[in-house]
């Protein structure tokens, strides 16, 4: 019998017997008897509604309106007669739309494949195959970029990329005759954008992968070695399949996280140098809605950019689930098998 | 293949896993490592497997020192207590994994895996995942995976501990038969002395990382070399009494408070006049009779074939296996006959046997 049908069936014995001391019902029991399970859901439901669903709806409505700093206070943006798809048309007709889309794809794919996934996995594998304390030390090192306040972290990178004779990299490169000694952020901003985000992003996957690898029973690794596998073969045939689910999680989560993150890029290049060189989608939404060059914050237009980003994110996530065969990863609940 | 452990030690800082182990295993011999939990059996086995590097000493396979050889070059098969079947692979993939790593051609691999699976009686389960198998079936898959590459040495680490009592009994017999039939050298780690006694040609008894004895089962049982071995091997365990042996009227007597028993001459000669010694006698070697040492029955535990009778003699407690037809009852007074030529004696300081020490 399935769990659901068991719950629905009247008069079934409770799945989890309730315990109470000395005849006094516990707070949980009283809540349950008065409000049913909704009593327990309520606090989380209120939070999610207030801080997620309502803002999402507002953004969606805003994206249909033409609200900006000029008509703020006069435009009744919440009335359907003031709604249109003009903002969306404007986005697709924007001359820089292909550039921004391309930038976003390049930024997300490169950072994810080079750092947030690959480096994270390699660090996790390396630090779990060496002596415990050494491994721990190196993982802490990789956490430092994440622990450093963004502004300080970006200032460090700007120092690294600065022009000769102050820039750290240029102090190495110029004597070797490489480059012109100019500001490297101007010359080639993309490697820096990816490095800056990747160095922070790698630690997330690193932590998840490390704990997943350490949770694999040691017997599997020993068995694999005795069966004749090299370390690389053990990784490929035993470790990677065992951490398939964390891998899916990290890739999905980090894709969404990279799609929506822009603060490092804003601080480092602010989308430049020049027009839209490193401008990504989330940064555009921010620039349109909250930090317009001309002081005219286009809330409605910016919201439309944000809404499309959410749609892209949802599509990406569902593709991942399909590719990784999500339903096969989720095991049948044992309770049904009993 | 012959195996030889020479002064083999493994230490992690101050923790000692194995402590100067010396033993050799003949080609085709079935050896058990026996000892309580934490005595270093697994550590020693994993050094033989090549998973742990020895801190000191050598491991010989035939005429070669293999200390630094990787596990994959050692051509060994191993069965773990947890079975360690790869959960994402089905039975066929699990069994053929060692062949896949050896790059055996597909057809050949399929054939060999099937042959081994059939031999283990799981040929019809090839498509199942480990989670869909019973404990006994998983055990067979693990055995199949260990055997499929035709190893020169089989290692078992408490392979039967996770099975229920009945299955353990039948698998015990099957593993023994299999190993003998295949003629492969095998090391079998267990904390269960019955398993060790029933299966092995020779048993290495370990305690706190040290080898205590390395003898065939009957010798271990009849001529235990240390107090530890005497107490560990045999169920119910051997009784120990602190006694003094002396010669009276031509006979040797072991005596203590409210206790006086005749000791065979052979044993008496080796123990008389040595002050306090520890006398060891197995519960099945004590008989309830008309004359002997008097005591009171403390409790009677029926075991089916025998009654396990606990008798109090002064301060001492003695376990006796008695025939149930005697109908012994708690509180009853009995006399026990201790005169057996199987009686053992140990030095209380060194804990070594006074009879069989080399
Ligand atoms: N990897 C390890 N690191 C540190 N100590 C260990 C390790 N493996 C085993 N030990 C210690 O070595 C001793 C022997 O362990 P083990 O060989 O597993 O015993 P057994 O298999 O006989 O139960 C124990 O005290 C154990 O704590
Ligand atoms: Mg062990």
XYZ file of C-alpha atoms and ligand atoms in Angstrom:
724
model
C 0.000 0.000 0.000
C 1.376 3.415 -0.847
C 2.055 5.977 1.812
C -0.444 8.387 0.296
C -3.294 5.923 0.275
C -2.437 4.897 3.793
C -2.642 8.497 4.929
C -5.928 9.022 3.129
C -7.616 5.913 4.464
C -9.834 6.733 7.401
C -9.241 5.012 10.698
C -5.755 3.795 9.793
C -3.380 3.544 12.734
C -1.093 6.563 12.952
C 2.184 6.157 11.093
C 4.112 7.765 13.896
C 2.699 7.050 17.312
C 2.510 10.179 19.424
C 4.236 10.074 22.762
C 3.233 12.275 25.631
C 4.474 12.326 29.173
C 2.125 11.884 32.107
C -1.039 12.329 30.059
C -0.268 15.970 29.186
C -0.317 16.380 25.401
C 2.872 17.984 24.102
C 2.818 21.313 22.269
C 3.289 19.391 19.028
C 0.303 17.170 19.808
C -1.900 20.142 20.633
C -0.843 22.009 17.493
C -1.504 18.923 15.433
C -4.943 18.325 16.898
C -6.021 21.929 16.464
C -4.597 22.866 13.062
C -3.567 19.536 11.546
C -0.283 19.577 9.659
C -0.928 23.146 8.508
C 0.060 24.336 11.966
C 3.577 23.134 11.269
C 3.704 24.456 7.724
C 2.455 27.916 8.617
C 5.690 29.670 9.689
C 7.595 28.539 6.595
C 4.601 29.243 4.365
C 4.288 32.809 5.676
C 7.996 33.488 5.103
C 8.010 32.078 1.595
C 4.849 33.994 0.685
C 6.053 37.309 2.090
C 9.584 37.249 0.807
C 9.342 35.153 -2.319
C 5.919 34.752 -3.927
C 4.722 38.316 -3.428
C 7.960 39.875 -4.766
C 7.885 37.516 -7.748
C 4.331 38.550 -8.566
C 5.218 42.241 -8.152
C 8.210 41.861 -10.469
C 6.081 40.086 -13.029
C 3.433 42.824 -12.917
C 6.109 45.510 -12.996
C 7.632 43.944 -16.109
C 4.384 44.600 -17.966
C 4.368 48.277 -16.948
C 6.421 51.238 -17.978
C 7.235 52.358 -14.446
C 10.385 54.481 -14.166
C 11.796 57.296 -12.064
C 9.990 59.904 -14.209
C 6.436 58.594 -13.918
C 6.772 57.160 -10.427
C 3.801 58.239 -8.315
C 1.568 58.992 -11.280
C 1.603 55.699 -13.228
C -0.859 53.191 -11.747
C 1.326 50.242 -12.713
C -0.813 47.680 -10.949
C -3.827 48.322 -13.208
C -4.117 45.927 -16.178
C -4.968 48.759 -18.561
C -1.418 50.024 -18.060
C 0.115 46.650 -18.966
C 1.742 45.690 -22.259
C 4.505 43.509 -23.661
C 6.444 46.568 -24.830
C 9.328 45.947 -22.404
C 9.841 42.438 -23.797
C 9.753 43.688 -27.371
C 12.294 46.322 -26.404
C 14.652 43.707 -25.008
C 14.604 41.562 -28.135
C 15.010 44.599 -30.378
C 17.896 45.934 -28.315
C 21.026 46.182 -30.469
C 23.094 44.691 -27.647
C 20.719 41.829 -26.914
C 22.841 39.209 -28.768
C 26.004 40.543 -27.170
C 24.569 40.345 -23.653
C 23.093 36.894 -24.247
C 26.426 35.679 -25.599
C 28.332 37.229 -22.694
C 26.032 35.524 -20.211
C 26.342 32.126 -21.842
C 30.115 32.456 -22.112
C 30.456 33.626 -18.513
C 28.237 30.909 -17.040
C 29.592 28.045 -19.123
C 33.283 28.913 -18.706
C 33.123 29.654 -14.994
C 31.077 26.549 -14.337
C 33.159 24.143 -16.403
C 36.552 25.538 -15.410
C 35.958 26.308 -11.749
C 32.627 25.774 -10.053
C 32.451 22.190 -11.264
C 35.844 20.941 -12.486
C 38.138 22.700 -10.049
C 35.738 21.927 -7.230
C 35.769 18.227 -8.128
C 39.527 18.093 -8.615
C 40.219 19.859 -5.307
C 37.783 17.548 -3.536
C 39.393 14.451 -5.069
C 42.939 15.604 -4.361
C 42.296 16.695 -0.786
C 40.498 13.462 0.070
C 43.364 11.366 -1.294
C 46.094 12.945 0.830
C 46.651 12.938 4.554
C 43.575 14.338 6.343
C 45.112 17.425 7.880
C 46.887 18.458 4.679
C 43.634 18.064 2.783
C 41.775 20.150 5.301
C 44.413 22.894 5.106
C 44.133 23.185 1.335
C 40.355 23.273 1.460
C 40.483 26.114 3.975
C 42.779 28.010 1.575
C 40.157 27.670 -1.132
C 37.513 29.053 1.199
C 39.435 32.306 1.699
C 38.133 34.099 -1.434
C 34.593 33.389 -0.280
C 35.342 34.617 3.233
C 36.964 37.848 2.058
C 34.558 40.805 1.757
C 33.762 41.335 -1.940
C 35.062 44.886 -2.120
C 38.438 43.964 -0.626
C 38.641 40.865 -2.770
C 37.978 42.863 -5.943
C 40.483 45.554 -4.908
C 43.073 42.800 -4.607
C 42.355 41.682 -8.133
C 42.502 45.229 -9.405
C 45.960 45.511 -7.839
C 46.970 42.256 -9.482
C 45.775 43.493 -12.883
C 46.915 47.103 -12.574
C 49.301 48.585 -15.106
C 53.085 48.646 -14.731
C 54.890 49.420 -12.516
C 52.252 48.917 -9.796
C 50.413 45.823 -11.047
C 51.585 42.559 -9.543
C 51.162 40.540 -12.722
C 52.805 43.203 -14.827
C 55.817 43.180 -12.515
C 56.316 39.597 -13.643
C 55.225 39.916 -17.257
C 56.961 43.119 -18.329
C 60.506 41.949 -17.422
C 59.765 38.811 -19.433
C 58.745 40.970 -22.365
C 55.132 39.837 -22.310
C 52.405 42.412 -22.923
C 52.582 46.172 -23.029
C 52.394 46.828 -19.286
C 48.958 48.360 -19.608
C 46.052 47.590 -17.287
C 45.250 43.935 -17.884
C 41.599 44.429 -16.996
C 41.361 46.750 -19.984
C 43.339 44.497 -22.287
C 41.654 41.174 -21.492
C 38.831 41.473 -18.968
C 37.228 38.059 -19.507
C 39.939 35.867 -17.927
C 39.728 38.047 -14.844
C 35.939 37.991 -14.674
C 36.032 34.190 -14.846
C 38.940 33.793 -12.415
C 37.432 36.189 -9.887
C 34.097 34.388 -9.856
C 35.573 30.914 -10.219
C 37.917 31.266 -7.255
C 34.899 32.028 -5.098
C 32.572 29.553 -6.776
C 34.868 26.521 -6.583
C 34.628 26.288 -2.805
C 30.907 25.526 -2.899
C 31.261 22.384 -4.990
C 34.482 21.534 -3.162
C 32.685 21.357 0.191
C 29.758 19.347 -1.212
C 31.967 16.933 -3.176
C 34.377 16.451 -0.275
C 31.671 15.446 2.151
C 30.075 13.210 -0.486
C 33.392 11.474 -1.200
C 34.152 11.059 2.481
C 30.745 9.506 2.999
C 31.513 6.674 0.564
C 32.301 3.572 2.644
C 36.052 2.926 2.550
C 35.369 -0.708 1.720
C 34.326 0.281 -1.828
C 37.651 1.967 -2.498
C 39.590 -0.938 -1.019
C 37.536 -3.471 -2.958
C 38.124 -1.538 -6.156
C 41.885 -1.461 -5.585
C 42.004 -5.166 -4.807
C 39.864 -5.816 -7.897
C 42.710 -4.287 -9.865
C 41.773 -0.643 -10.363
C 44.230 2.228 -10.467
C 43.335 5.357 -8.517
C 41.969 6.986 -11.675
C 39.875 3.931 -12.477
C 38.517 3.858 -8.931
C 37.534 7.513 -9.301
C 35.848 6.879 -12.618
C 34.044 3.631 -11.825
C 33.333 3.905 -8.103
C 33.609 7.458 -6.780
C 31.958 9.426 -9.572
C 28.878 7.177 -9.809
C 28.556 7.361 -6.032
C 28.455 11.165 -6.072
C 26.225 11.571 -9.119
C 23.498 13.263 -7.140
C 25.790 15.882 -5.511
C 27.235 16.529 -8.976
C 23.779 17.218 -10.405
C 23.008 19.410 -7.434
C 26.194 21.465 -7.719
C 25.884 21.946 -11.482
C 22.239 22.990 -11.266
C 22.692 25.198 -8.256
C 25.830 26.849 -9.593
C 24.318 27.480 -13.020
C 21.440 29.336 -11.425
C 23.762 31.077 -9.032
C 26.098 32.229 -11.840
C 23.162 33.336 -14.004
C 21.904 35.636 -11.291
C 25.167 36.831 -9.733
C 26.654 40.089 -10.887
C 28.194 41.860 -7.914
C 31.795 40.734 -8.623
C 31.536 41.801 -12.270
C 29.947 45.078 -11.254
C 32.777 45.847 -8.871
C 35.513 44.614 -11.218
C 34.546 45.979 -14.671
C 30.953 47.194 -14.292
C 30.267 45.552 -17.637
C 33.135 47.301 -19.416
C 35.596 48.144 -20.685
C 33.730 50.058 -23.354
C 30.138 49.225 -24.179
C 28.887 45.914 -22.820
C 32.217 44.076 -23.137
C 31.570 42.006 -19.995
C 27.951 42.967 -19.364
C 25.906 39.894 -18.385
C 22.162 39.510 -18.163
C 21.746 39.983 -14.421
C 23.990 43.047 -14.526
C 21.821 44.535 -17.294
C 18.703 44.048 -15.192
C 20.474 45.812 -12.345
C 21.728 48.626 -14.562
C 18.304 49.197 -16.139
C 16.297 49.033 -12.958
C 18.508 50.395 -10.246
C 21.609 52.115 -11.617
C 20.837 53.847 -14.869
C 23.533 56.018 -16.460
C 21.071 58.803 -16.990
C 19.566 58.704 -13.530
C 16.349 57.361 -14.985
C 15.764 54.040 -13.245
C 13.567 51.968 -15.551
C 11.936 49.650 -13.027
C 9.489 48.137 -15.453
C 12.092 47.516 -18.166
C 14.624 46.093 -15.657
C 11.950 43.786 -14.237
C 11.350 42.377 -17.726
C 15.059 41.506 -18.029
C 14.861 39.777 -14.648
C 11.750 37.785 -15.580
C 13.416 36.404 -18.718
C 16.430 35.418 -16.622
C 14.181 33.417 -14.300
C 12.650 31.640 -17.294
C 16.116 30.801 -18.640
C 17.044 29.418 -15.206
C 13.979 27.207 -15.003
C 14.632 25.832 -18.494
C 18.291 25.124 -17.653
C 17.345 23.317 -14.434
C 14.775 21.090 -16.141
C 17.272 20.181 -18.871
C 19.787 19.096 -16.206
C 17.207 16.927 -14.485
C 16.426 15.260 -17.791
C 20.091 14.742 -18.719
C 20.966 13.291 -15.324
C 17.817 11.135 -15.252
C 16.693 12.705 -12.016
C 13.884 10.208 -11.373
C 16.382 7.346 -11.450
C 18.531 9.080 -8.872
C 15.681 9.344 -6.424
C 15.251 5.913 -4.901
C 11.861 4.414 -4.341
C 10.844 5.059 -0.760
C 11.574 1.910 1.199
C 8.314 2.216 3.114
C 6.423 1.116 0.011
C 8.562 -1.975 -0.377
C 7.935 -3.282 3.113
C 51.286 -19.405 -3.784
C 53.302 -19.297 -0.577
C 52.985 -16.300 1.701
C 55.398 -15.272 4.394
C 55.089 -12.454 6.906
C 58.406 -11.442 8.363
C 58.543 -9.167 11.405
C 55.521 -7.396 10.005
C 54.400 -4.283 11.921
C 51.944 -1.475 11.294
C 51.814 1.589 13.509
C 49.983 4.896 13.247
C 51.896 7.156 15.605
C 51.408 5.500 18.969
C 48.578 3.234 17.809
C 49.833 -0.263 17.112
C 47.863 -2.261 14.564
C 50.191 -5.207 14.058
C 53.279 -5.931 16.110
C 56.160 -7.962 14.656
C 54.125 -10.762 13.126
C 56.028 -13.780 11.830
C 54.247 -16.556 10.019
C 54.352 -18.484 6.805
C 51.546 -19.966 4.772
C 52.067 -22.939 2.491
C 50.786 -23.153 -1.046
C 47.090 -24.035 -0.966
C 46.853 -23.733 2.783
C 43.763 -22.272 4.477
C 44.845 -20.083 7.387
C 42.571 -18.277 9.833
C 43.501 -15.122 11.750
C 41.606 -15.381 15.002
C 41.334 -12.870 17.812
C 39.037 -10.442 19.568
C 37.921 -7.222 17.919
C 40.720 -4.673 17.560
C 43.580 -7.161 17.773
C 44.965 -6.289 14.336
C 43.514 -8.986 12.079
C 42.166 -6.583 9.483
C 45.309 -4.460 9.624
C 47.460 -7.497 8.870
C 45.124 -8.633 6.100
C 45.114 -5.199 4.477
C 48.904 -5.194 4.468
C 48.833 -8.516 2.634
C 46.315 -6.990 0.212
C 48.559 -3.994 -0.362
C 46.084 -1.410 0.936
C 48.268 -0.584 3.941
C 52.029 -0.205 3.637
C 53.921 -2.002 6.419
C 55.714 0.236 8.904
C 58.315 -2.456 9.347
C 59.019 -5.963 8.107
C 58.395 -7.780 4.862
C 55.637 -9.572 3.021
C 56.775 -12.369 0.741
C 54.701 -13.888 -2.064
C 56.660 -16.987 -3.054
C 60.210 -15.681 -3.463
C 59.353 -12.025 -3.927
C 59.065 -9.188 -1.421
C 55.821 -7.393 -2.316
C 55.842 -4.554 0.241
C 55.670 -1.891 -2.439
C 53.597 -3.738 -5.010
C 50.197 -2.107 -5.635
C 47.093 -4.190 -4.877
C 46.286 -4.481 -8.576
C 49.571 -6.225 -9.295
C 49.193 -8.738 -6.465
C 46.516 -10.888 -8.105
C 44.443 -11.372 -4.984
C 40.733 -11.713 -4.394
C 39.114 -10.304 -1.296
C 35.731 -10.647 0.388
C 34.682 -7.954 2.838
C 32.396 -8.180 5.823
C 30.188 -5.515 4.231
C 30.535 -7.360 0.869
C 31.399 -3.938 -0.630
C 29.352 -4.627 -3.745
C 29.243 -1.519 -5.920
C 25.671 -0.319 -5.463
C 25.283 1.257 -8.911
C 26.395 -1.888 -10.764
C 24.287 -4.981 -11.256
C 25.487 -8.478 -10.384
C 27.091 -9.039 -13.772
C 28.900 -5.702 -13.667
C 30.084 -6.368 -10.125
C 31.443 -9.799 -10.940
C 33.036 -8.738 -14.219
C 34.571 -5.538 -12.789
C 38.002 -7.143 -12.160
C 37.967 -8.493 -15.741
C 36.972 -5.136 -17.191
C 39.939 -3.565 -15.414
C 42.180 -6.221 -16.931
C 40.748 -5.343 -20.354
C 39.557 -8.900 -20.959
C 37.636 -9.013 -24.283
C 33.851 -8.602 -23.966
C 32.846 -12.146 -24.972
C 35.453 -13.777 -22.844
C 34.423 -11.578 -19.926
C 30.756 -12.480 -20.282
C 31.581 -16.164 -20.384
C 33.893 -16.135 -17.382
C 31.536 -14.043 -15.258
C 28.666 -16.370 -16.113
C 30.726 -19.442 -15.248
C 31.666 -18.041 -11.845
C 28.107 -16.874 -11.175
C 26.767 -20.324 -12.036
C 29.324 -21.915 -9.767
C 28.106 -19.628 -6.956
C 24.467 -20.394 -7.772
C 23.578 -16.828 -8.714
C 23.706 -17.172 -12.495
C 20.035 -16.226 -12.790
C 20.439 -12.957 -10.876
C 22.857 -11.224 -13.239
C 20.595 -8.209 -13.845
C 19.821 -7.452 -10.222
C 21.297 -4.597 -8.241
C 22.939 -5.506 -4.893
C 20.110 -3.780 -3.004
C 17.682 -6.265 -4.561
C 19.540 -9.306 -3.214
C 19.358 -11.107 0.113
C 22.390 -11.170 2.389
C 23.318 -14.674 1.312
C 23.074 -13.786 -2.378
C 25.187 -10.672 -1.867
C 27.753 -12.846 -0.152
C 27.876 -15.104 -3.195
C 28.293 -12.160 -5.541
C 31.169 -10.922 -3.399
C 32.756 -14.379 -3.570
C 32.220 -14.502 -7.305
C 33.874 -11.130 -7.773
C 36.840 -12.288 -5.692
C 37.206 -15.505 -7.681
C 36.566 -14.331 -11.229
C 40.114 -13.257 -12.010
C 41.446 -16.583 -10.724
C 43.554 -15.080 -7.941
C 46.553 -16.753 -6.368
C 45.483 -15.705 -2.896
C 42.035 -15.277 -1.377
C 41.484 -12.935 1.542
C 38.361 -12.984 3.691
C 37.600 -10.351 6.317
C 34.861 -11.681 8.585
C 32.746 -12.587 5.569
C 29.985 -14.345 7.488
C 29.442 -11.852 10.309
C 26.493 -10.157 8.609
C 24.553 -13.349 7.923
C 21.952 -14.959 10.151
C 23.011 -18.005 12.145
C 21.574 -20.656 9.840
C 22.971 -19.128 6.662
C 26.322 -18.633 8.340
C 26.503 -22.344 9.019
C 25.816 -23.350 5.422
C 28.071 -20.668 3.891
C 30.847 -21.776 6.229
C 30.736 -25.240 4.737
C 30.450 -23.923 1.188
C 33.404 -21.576 1.485
C 35.536 -24.324 2.970
C 34.644 -26.723 0.174
C 35.164 -24.088 -2.503
C 38.596 -23.089 -1.259
C 39.745 -26.684 -0.957
C 38.398 -27.567 -4.420
C 40.080 -24.610 -6.058
C 43.273 -25.222 -4.101
C 43.882 -21.500 -3.627
C 45.901 -20.229 -0.687
C 43.488 -18.428 1.622
C 43.596 -16.177 4.669
C 40.385 -15.978 6.621
C 39.949 -13.344 9.320
C 37.396 -13.999 12.034
C 36.686 -13.336 15.688
C 34.566 -16.480 15.831
C 36.650 -19.378 17.094
C 34.169 -21.948 15.792
C 34.628 -20.597 12.248
C 38.392 -20.695 12.616
C 38.392 -24.210 14.112
C 36.034 -25.680 11.525
C 37.548 -24.148 8.408
C 41.259 -23.594 8.758
C 44.288 -25.825 8.327
C 46.153 -23.587 10.720
C 44.987 -20.815 13.017
C 46.982 -17.707 13.890
C 45.666 -16.404 17.196
C 46.282 -12.689 17.725
C 46.009 -10.388 20.684
C 46.836 -6.687 20.810
C 48.669 -6.857 17.503
C 50.860 -9.801 18.507
C 50.775 -13.335 17.239
C 49.951 -15.607 20.198
C 49.982 -18.993 18.532
C 50.040 -20.457 15.053
C 48.933 -24.062 15.078
C 46.489 -26.526 13.541
C 43.057 -26.428 15.242
C 43.423 -29.654 17.254
C 46.812 -28.627 18.582
C 45.459 -25.203 19.483
C 42.665 -26.892 21.360
C 44.612 -29.631 23.088
C 47.963 -27.948 23.570
C 47.315 -24.227 24.003
C 50.607 -22.390 24.326
C 49.362 -19.397 26.249
C 46.677 -18.635 28.774
C 45.037 -16.324 26.236
C 44.796 -19.017 23.579
C 43.450 -21.512 26.096
C 40.752 -19.079 27.188
C 39.858 -17.826 23.714
C 39.555 -21.157 21.931
C 36.750 -23.428 23.009
C 33.149 -22.830 23.916
C 32.156 -22.756 26.732
C 35.614 -21.511 27.664
C 38.204 -23.339 29.713
C 38.067 -23.088 33.528
C 41.077 -21.561 35.239
C 41.983 -22.214 38.876
C 44.998 -21.011 40.751
C 46.516 -24.099 42.413
C 49.712 -25.442 43.852
C 50.979 -28.829 42.690
C 52.864 -31.147 44.991
C 53.694 -34.819 45.310
C 52.019 -36.908 48.006
C 52.340 -40.693 48.370
C 53.654 -41.045 44.809
C 50.784 -39.079 43.260
C 50.741 -35.487 42.122
C 48.012 -33.331 43.659
C 46.720 -29.899 42.672
C 45.330 -28.193 45.713
C 43.785 -24.979 46.884
C 41.125 -24.039 49.436
C 38.509 -26.835 49.580
C 40.075 -28.363 46.478
C 42.332 -31.329 45.972
C 42.611 -33.173 42.680
C 44.985 -35.745 41.312
C 47.158 -34.638 38.394
C 48.572 -37.099 35.829
C 52.254 -37.777 36.319
C 53.285 -36.250 33.013
C 51.781 -32.878 33.934
C 52.676 -33.186 37.617
C 56.358 -33.554 36.872
C 56.403 -30.280 35.010
C 54.490 -28.258 37.576
C 55.242 -29.615 41.037
C 57.203 -27.303 43.309
C 56.669 -24.263 41.097
C 54.485 -22.472 43.634
C 51.194 -21.052 42.469
C 50.314 -22.063 38.911
C 47.152 -21.718 36.843
C 45.365 -24.962 36.147
C 43.151 -25.011 33.069
C 40.478 -27.584 32.417
C 37.713 -27.614 29.838
C 34.082 -27.956 30.954
C 33.704 -31.168 28.954
C 36.699 -32.774 30.675
C 35.220 -32.494 34.161
C 32.847 -35.273 35.127
C 30.206 -35.483 37.808
C 31.053 -38.606 39.834
C 30.765 -40.222 43.243
C 34.077 -39.059 44.527
C 36.255 -36.052 43.964
C 35.946 -32.400 44.846
C 32.712 -31.301 46.499
C 30.813 -28.165 45.503
C 27.385 -26.628 45.241
C 25.499 -26.051 42.010
C 25.060 -22.335 41.446
C 22.962 -22.520 38.271
C 22.048 -25.009 35.518
C 21.694 -23.859 31.887
C 20.326 -26.468 29.463
C 22.045 -26.308 26.078
C 20.082 -29.163 24.558
C 22.711 -31.841 24.122
C 24.342 -30.934 27.471
C 23.573 -28.973 30.580
C 26.029 -26.197 31.371
C 26.388 -26.468 35.123
C 28.070 -23.782 37.194
C 29.511 -25.163 40.406
C 30.852 -23.176 43.332
C 33.869 -24.693 45.117
C 34.831 -22.415 47.978
C 35.668 -19.104 46.314
C 36.063 -20.622 42.876
C 33.510 -21.017 40.105
C 33.781 -23.943 37.700
C 31.761 -24.660 34.551
C 30.955 -28.264 33.789
C 29.162 -29.866 30.860
C 26.887 -32.555 32.289
C 24.510 -35.102 30.837
C 20.910 -33.817 31.090
C 19.683 -37.241 32.271
C 21.407 -36.544 35.590
C 18.687 -33.943 36.203
C 20.950 -31.639 38.196
C 19.259 -28.845 40.129
C 20.310 -25.478 41.503
C 21.537 -25.674 45.096
C 22.338 -29.374 44.889
C 25.691 -30.640 46.188
C 27.863 -32.529 43.702
C 31.306 -34.060 43.550
C 33.480 -33.399 40.516
C 36.222 -35.528 39.049
C 39.082 -33.364 37.741
C 41.442 -36.181 36.901
C 42.021 -35.890 33.178
C 45.190 -36.042 31.141
C 43.895 -33.023 29.194
C 44.519 -30.707 32.142
C 46.647 -27.628 31.297
C 49.043 -25.587 33.399
C 50.227 -22.015 32.935
C 52.760 -19.763 34.562
C 50.775 -16.926 36.194
C 53.523 -14.362 35.422
C 54.419 -15.105 31.806
C 50.987 -16.643 31.015
C 52.865 -19.268 28.970
C 52.034 -22.946 29.118
C 54.178 -24.985 31.485
C 53.529 -28.055 29.365
C 53.886 -27.003 25.736
C 56.085 -23.929 25.812
C 58.939 -24.377 23.369
N 43.634 3.471 9.620
C 43.881 3.378 10.951
N 44.391 4.433 11.629
C 44.641 4.350 12.948
N 44.438 3.252 13.692
C 43.942 2.161 13.087
C 43.619 2.171 11.687
N 43.138 0.941 11.355
C 43.145 0.215 12.501
N 43.619 0.940 13.537
C 43.799 0.457 14.928
O 44.570 -0.713 14.882
C 44.060 -1.668 15.807
C 43.716 -2.942 15.075
O 42.595 -2.744 14.257
P 42.014 -3.853 13.279
O 43.121 -4.432 12.492
O 40.895 -3.234 12.509
O 41.411 -4.927 14.282
P 40.516 -6.219 14.003
O 40.314 -6.342 12.535
O 41.280 -7.343 14.591
O 39.236 -5.999 14.736
C 42.871 -1.013 16.483
O 43.311 -0.495 17.720
C 42.476 0.073 15.551
O 41.908 1.139 16.257
Mg 38.442 -6.275 11.537
